[in-house]
Amino acid sequence: MGGLGKTTLAQLVYNDKQVEDHFNLKAWTCVSDDFDVSRLTKSILLSIASDQNVDNHDLNKLQEELKKQLFGKKFLLVLDDVWNENYTDWVHLSLPFQAGAQGSKIVVTTRNEEVAKIMSLDQAYELKSLSTEDCLSVFAQHSLGTTDFSSHKSLEDIGKNIVIKCNGLPLAAKTLGGLLRGKRDRSDWEDVLSCKIWDLPEERCDIIPALRVSYYYLSAPLKQCFAYCSLFPKDYEFEEEEIILLWCAVGLLDHGESGNPSEDLGRKFFRELRARSFFQQSSNSISRFVMHDLINDLAQWAAGEIYFRMEYTSEVNKQQSFSENLRHLSYIPEYCDGVKRFEDLYDIQHLRTFLPVTLSNSSRGHLAYSILPKLFKLQRLRAFSLRGYYIPELPDSIGDLRYLRYLNLSGTQIRALPESVNKLYNLHTLLLEDCRKLKKLCADMGNLLKLHHLKNSNTDSLEKMPVGIGRLTCLQTLCNFVVGKGSGSRLRELKLLTHLHGTLNISKLENVKCVGDAKEAQLDGKKNLRELLLRWTLNTDGSSSREAKTENDVLDMLKPHEILEQFCISGYGGTKFPAWLGDSSLSNLVTLKFENCDMCTALPSVGQLPSLKHLAVCGMSRVKRLGSEFYGNDPPIPFPCLETLLFENMREWEDWISHGSSQGVVDGAPSCIGDACY
């Protein structure tokens, strides 16, 4: 049965320190009702080795690679929420597991006793409902923050009556506890106990009554935001910002007469839904969240016919039928999505959301190109995604989507944005992450004055930013700013982008020929940036067109705000680093990396940075000696917080003089570094 805590128990085991120390490898995979051997093998492989590129691998190649990763290692694998009863499927999936070392373990969670028998487990542990006492403890923990009612005696009797209605299900106790969290007024608890939703006939709602009550007490805006989550398939892992940007796009966070979306309001809503246990943290990542299967069922019940989620189809291009009231559509892409799959959709003129959703980031598929012009006739669209499809170009008719606020083209093969994108004046979010072939953005992008997020990380082929991008003064996210050649976009375009936050990567800095451009960028005023990467293209052809003096002066003008936490300088062609790099005013800097700065013969005085924990120096081929200049102006304790230290590819390094010593250090770190590794 759902809600008993099977996954929670498996998570406790999976994250236990002793368990972690016992195994060489761990992997967690959500199986659900789609027991596709290729997908699951790929998911397990990526859980073990996330840097693997397995997009085009067939099953045989995937299993060979998984065997290689598991060979001779003691591993722990959790297969969560298994439904499949086909023994042959299990045999095919388990072939690579035989390469592991003796003592490897596989933990399976399932609601089906037959699954346990088919998978030949040594023993099945059947979870029972909690006792009333234990269920009361769970309820008290989430409602009062304690394990009992000793400090709230006046609520104990009504608390017990509420818990009785939970039927021993910890998920129900947790959800109702979250509903009453922070509420000490007895009348609030009595309202929950006497709510008519408890008595709703099962034929009208096949949902655990406690979950129905939790939904009933959400505010109207929260109910709408929660219902939107019905578009996510079971076991889908999502990030907080991902869902907030979608809420923004479809108008669920619009407020006041201006109608502007409030992301702060979205964060408040997200936290409230999480506090009430509608969202829970993923087992795979602290930054990602999932909905329990029963919560997902609740969302679908709440959504009604204006939301529709297409699951996997049994036939390629199987036709779907849609309600005329449909507003928001999601679906799980298949390897080849043809015209027939969306045939009835083209008449749904009020569609607001078109959202392909995959359970694996590595999934790729093909979308018939003839579908796009038809979809772009749905001019009420607010949120539109083609994420992960092999699409080399977009038709100009995309500019007809004048209400569009959210456009996700991440992972596609597009080489250029159509110029018609400039007509999307309401665009709030443009996602272009992992568009490796993208060379050109549209020329007049400065027209998109409402754009808040331009996520273009891992767009290595991008040649320059469009002139006028500095007019996008609402921009909060700009992952990669590419400096153009000659008349191309200049660094001074960053001047008015004062709201940038998170990570900023400035690349092709060798194109900056005027030091004044670097000064006008005013990086020291970007107080919301937490990570900054300054990248010059590595000079691999031996040409001497770059001027070291210019690069010295440019870097000198690019001092970041003192609040910065992570900083990387890569490919720098100057001969020395600016004095501000060793300035203790960069008091929040935790991570610092120097990469392929081949012309520099000495490192800056970074020993004075008070919060520095991680320092990496790679490819500094002309550095021969580390001495007092490395530690700073005779600080009493240089590197007071350093935890990790990496030196790599230091071809001419000869001598390292420890702090307060005249002796060169050859074997081992100097005393000031303590336990740091290098």
Short mmCIF file of C-alpha atoms in Angstrom, two decimals, residues 363-610:
data_model
loop_
_atom_site.label_atom_id
_atom_site.label_comp_id
_atom_site.label_asym_id
_atom_site.label_seq_id
_atom_site.Cartn_x
_atom_site.Cartn_y
_atom_site.Cartn_z
CA SER A 363 16.74 11.09 -23.03
CA ARG A 364 16.68 12.38 -26.60
CA GLY A 365 14.00 12.10 -29.26
CA HIS A 366 12.89 13.27 -32.67
CA LEU A 367 9.89 15.50 -33.32
CA ALA A 368 8.44 15.63 -36.81
CA TYR A 369 9.35 19.09 -38.14
CA SER A 370 5.92 19.55 -39.71
CA ILE A 371 4.43 19.64 -36.21
CA LEU A 372 6.08 22.93 -35.23
CA PRO A 373 4.23 25.33 -37.60
CA LYS A 374 0.95 23.79 -36.42
CA LEU A 375 1.88 24.19 -32.76
CA PHE A 376 2.89 27.81 -33.33
CA LYS A 377 -0.68 28.54 -34.43
CA LEU A 378 -1.73 27.95 -30.80
CA GLN A 379 -1.20 31.62 -30.06
CA ARG A 380 -2.41 31.53 -26.45
CA LEU A 381 0.65 29.54 -25.37
CA ARG A 382 2.46 30.87 -22.29
CA ALA A 383 4.91 28.03 -21.64
CA PHE A 384 6.44 26.09 -24.52
CA SER A 385 9.25 23.54 -24.40
CA LEU A 386 11.12 21.43 -26.94
CA ARG A 387 13.76 20.35 -24.45
CA GLY A 388 16.00 17.52 -25.61
CA TYR A 389 14.63 17.09 -29.13
CA TYR A 390 16.97 16.73 -32.12
CA ILE A 391 15.79 19.96 -33.73
CA PRO A 392 18.35 21.87 -35.88
CA GLU A 393 16.23 24.98 -36.51
CA LEU A 394 12.95 26.68 -35.64
CA PRO A 395 10.44 28.18 -38.10
CA ASP A 396 10.05 31.96 -38.06
CA SER A 397 6.42 31.52 -37.04
CA ILE A 398 7.57 31.12 -33.44
CA GLY A 399 7.40 34.90 -33.34
CA ASP A 400 3.60 34.64 -33.59
CA LEU A 401 3.39 33.39 -29.99
CA ARG A 402 2.97 36.91 -28.66
CA TYR A 403 1.81 35.82 -25.18
CA LEU A 404 4.73 33.43 -24.66
CA ARG A 405 6.55 33.91 -21.35
CA TYR A 406 8.60 30.71 -21.11
CA LEU A 407 10.59 29.10 -23.95
CA ASN A 408 12.76 26.06 -23.28
CA LEU A 409 15.07 24.94 -26.10
CA SER A 410 17.70 23.32 -23.86
CA GLY A 411 19.48 20.29 -25.27
CA THR A 412 18.30 20.88 -28.84
CA GLN A 413 20.59 21.06 -31.88
CA ILE A 414 19.62 24.57 -33.00
CA ARG A 415 22.40 26.64 -34.55
CA ALA A 416 20.70 30.05 -34.42
CA LEU A 417 17.66 31.67 -32.86
CA PRO A 418 15.20 32.95 -35.47
CA GLU A 419 15.09 36.74 -35.65
CA SER A 420 11.34 36.54 -35.04
CA VAL A 421 12.07 35.68 -31.38
CA ASN A 422 12.57 39.44 -31.00
CA LYS A 423 8.78 39.81 -31.28
CA LEU A 424 8.15 37.77 -28.12
CA TYR A 425 7.82 40.93 -26.03
CA ASN A 426 6.31 39.11 -23.03
CA LEU A 427 9.13 36.56 -22.78
CA HIS A 428 10.24 36.14 -19.16
CA THR A 429 12.40 32.98 -19.37
CA LEU A 430 14.56 31.71 -22.25
CA LEU A 431 16.37 28.42 -21.62
CA LEU A 432 19.19 27.44 -23.98
CA GLU A 433 21.29 25.20 -21.75
CA ASP A 434 23.40 22.49 -23.41
CA CYS A 435 22.71 23.86 -26.92
CA ARG A 436 26.22 22.86 -28.00
CA LYS A 437 25.76 23.87 -31.65
CA LEU A 438 24.20 27.27 -30.99
CA LYS A 439 26.32 29.98 -32.65
CA LYS A 440 24.03 32.98 -32.83
CA LEU A 441 21.30 34.66 -30.82
CA CYS A 442 18.85 37.02 -32.55
CA ALA A 443 20.29 40.43 -33.37
CA ASP A 444 17.77 42.72 -31.66
CA MET A 445 17.48 40.82 -28.42
CA GLY A 446 17.49 44.11 -26.56
CA ASN A 447 13.80 44.36 -27.47
CA LEU A 448 12.90 41.64 -24.95
CA LEU A 449 12.63 44.11 -22.08
CA LYS A 450 10.65 41.71 -19.83
CA LEU A 451 13.28 38.97 -20.01
CA HIS A 452 14.42 37.93 -16.51
CA HIS A 453 16.28 34.70 -17.23
CA LEU A 454 18.59 33.83 -20.11
CA LYS A 455 20.08 30.45 -19.20
CA ASN A 456 22.72 29.61 -21.79
CA SER A 457 25.26 27.51 -19.93
CA ASN A 458 27.26 24.98 -22.00
CA THR A 459 26.82 26.92 -25.25
CA ASP A 460 30.47 26.60 -26.26
CA SER A 461 29.88 27.46 -29.95
CA LEU A 462 28.25 30.82 -29.20
CA GLU A 463 30.23 33.49 -31.06
CA LYS A 464 29.05 36.67 -29.33
CA MET A 465 26.22 38.32 -27.45
CA PRO A 466 23.85 40.51 -29.48
CA VAL A 467 24.51 44.25 -29.42
CA GLY A 468 22.07 45.97 -27.09
CA ILE A 469 21.74 43.13 -24.59
CA GLY A 470 22.61 45.73 -21.97
CA ARG A 471 19.08 47.12 -22.36
CA LEU A 472 17.68 44.01 -20.66
CA THR A 473 17.81 45.65 -17.25
CA CYS A 474 15.37 43.12 -15.71
CA LEU A 475 17.80 40.29 -16.42
CA GLN A 476 18.57 38.22 -13.31
CA THR A 477 20.18 35.17 -14.90
CA LEU A 478 22.81 35.28 -17.64
CA CYS A 479 24.96 32.18 -17.49
CA ASN A 480 27.37 32.89 -20.37
CA PHE A 481 28.32 36.33 -21.68
CA VAL A 482 30.44 35.98 -24.84
CA VAL A 483 32.52 39.02 -25.81
CA GLY A 484 32.36 39.63 -29.56
CA LYS A 485 35.13 40.66 -31.96
CA GLY A 486 35.37 44.15 -33.46
CA SER A 487 31.89 45.66 -33.53
CA GLY A 488 30.44 42.71 -31.66
CA SER A 489 29.01 42.92 -28.16
CA ARG A 490 31.31 44.69 -25.75
CA LEU A 491 31.92 44.05 -22.10
CA ARG A 492 30.41 47.42 -21.18
CA GLU A 493 26.98 45.93 -22.01
CA LEU A 494 27.10 44.42 -18.52
CA LYS A 495 27.03 47.85 -16.87
CA LEU A 496 23.28 48.20 -16.43
CA LEU A 497 22.66 44.50 -15.67
CA THR A 498 22.73 45.19 -11.94
CA HIS A 499 20.28 42.45 -10.95
CA LEU A 500 22.38 39.49 -12.16
CA HIS A 501 22.61 36.75 -9.58
CA GLY A 502 23.95 33.21 -9.27
CA THR A 503 26.66 32.33 -11.80
CA LEU A 504 28.16 34.49 -14.56
CA ASN A 505 30.67 33.09 -17.06
CA ILE A 506 32.37 35.76 -19.20
CA SER A 507 34.12 34.08 -22.13
CA LYS A 508 36.34 35.15 -25.06
CA LEU A 509 37.84 37.95 -23.00
CA GLU A 510 40.73 38.11 -25.49
CA ASN A 511 38.34 40.15 -27.66
CA VAL A 512 38.41 43.03 -25.16
CA LYS A 513 40.77 45.57 -26.74
CA CYS A 514 39.68 48.64 -24.77
CA VAL A 515 40.40 48.64 -21.05
CA GLY A 516 37.60 51.17 -20.61
CA ASP A 517 35.09 48.47 -21.63
CA ALA A 518 36.24 46.30 -18.73
CA LYS A 519 35.99 49.19 -16.31
CA GLU A 520 32.49 50.10 -17.46
CA ALA A 521 31.28 46.54 -16.90
CA GLN A 522 31.29 47.42 -13.18
CA LEU A 523 31.58 43.86 -11.90
CA ASP A 524 32.29 45.20 -8.43
CA GLY A 525 28.68 46.44 -8.34
CA LYS A 526 27.13 43.01 -9.07
CA LYS A 527 26.40 42.25 -5.42
CA ASN A 528 24.10 39.29 -6.12
CA LEU A 529 26.65 37.20 -8.03
CA ARG A 530 27.90 34.17 -6.12
CA GLU A 531 30.12 32.58 -8.79
CA LEU A 532 32.22 34.29 -11.48
CA LEU A 533 34.25 32.65 -14.26
CA LEU A 534 36.58 34.81 -16.37
CA ARG A 535 37.70 32.91 -19.47
CA TRP A 536 40.17 33.79 -22.20
CA THR A 537 40.31 31.34 -25.12
CA LEU A 538 43.39 29.19 -24.79
CA ASN A 539 46.03 30.21 -27.31
CA THR A 540 46.82 26.89 -28.99
CA ASP A 541 48.25 28.06 -32.35
CA GLY A 542 51.24 29.93 -30.94
CA SER A 543 50.14 33.25 -32.48
CA SER A 544 51.24 36.46 -30.82
CA SER A 545 48.19 38.62 -31.63
CA ARG A 546 47.25 38.91 -27.95
CA GLU A 547 48.87 41.62 -25.85
CA ALA A 548 49.86 40.65 -22.32
CA LYS A 549 49.76 44.29 -21.14
CA THR A 550 46.14 44.68 -22.32
CA GLU A 551 45.09 41.48 -20.59
CA ASN A 552 46.84 42.62 -17.40
CA ASP A 553 44.87 45.86 -17.44
CA VAL A 554 41.58 44.18 -18.36
CA LEU A 555 41.78 41.73 -15.46
CA ASP A 556 42.73 44.58 -13.14
CA MET A 557 39.40 46.24 -13.97
CA LEU A 558 37.32 43.10 -13.40
CA LYS A 559 37.44 42.98 -9.63
CA PRO A 560 34.21 41.32 -8.40
CA HIS A 561 32.03 42.35 -5.50
CA GLU A 562 33.37 41.26 -2.12
CA ILE A 563 30.34 39.00 -1.57
CA LEU A 564 31.56 36.56 -4.28
CA GLU A 565 31.95 32.94 -3.12
CA GLN A 566 33.48 31.11 -6.13
CA PHE A 567 35.97 32.49 -8.64
CA CYS A 568 37.80 31.00 -11.62
CA ILE A 569 40.35 32.59 -14.00
CA SER A 570 41.06 30.52 -17.11
CA GLY A 571 43.31 31.05 -20.15
CA TYR A 572 44.53 34.44 -18.92
CA GLY A 573 47.45 35.71 -21.05
CA GLY A 574 48.76 38.44 -18.76
CA THR A 575 52.11 38.15 -16.99
CA LYS A 576 50.90 38.98 -13.50
CA PHE A 577 47.76 38.95 -11.38
CA PRO A 578 46.18 42.11 -9.95
CA ALA A 579 46.82 43.04 -6.35
CA TRP A 580 43.13 42.78 -5.45
CA LEU A 581 43.24 38.99 -5.85
CA GLY A 582 45.08 38.74 -2.54
CA ASP A 583 42.94 41.37 -0.88
CA SER A 584 41.33 40.15 2.33
CA SER A 585 38.26 42.24 1.42
CA LEU A 586 37.17 39.23 -0.68
CA SER A 587 36.11 37.86 2.66
CA ASN A 588 33.42 35.46 1.38
CA LEU A 589 35.54 33.72 -1.25
CA VAL A 590 35.42 29.96 -0.59
CA THR A 591 36.62 28.45 -3.90
CA LEU A 592 39.38 29.82 -6.15
CA LYS A 593 40.80 28.28 -9.32
CA PHE A 594 43.57 29.33 -11.71
CA GLU A 595 43.58 27.41 -14.98
CA ASN A 596 46.06 27.59 -17.89
CA CYS A 597 47.38 31.06 -17.05
CA ASP A 598 50.59 30.17 -18.88
CA MET A 599 52.30 33.58 -18.96
CA CYS A 600 52.29 34.16 -15.19
CA THR A 601 55.44 33.28 -13.27
CA ALA A 602 54.01 33.78 -9.78
CA LEU A 603 50.77 33.24 -7.92
CA PRO A 604 48.94 36.06 -6.14
CA SER A 605 48.91 36.47 -2.36
CA VAL A 606 45.87 34.33 -1.75
CA GLY A 607 46.99 33.19 1.70
CA GLN A 608 45.23 36.22 3.17
CA LEU A 609 41.76 35.23 1.99
CA PRO A 610 39.97 34.53 5.29
#
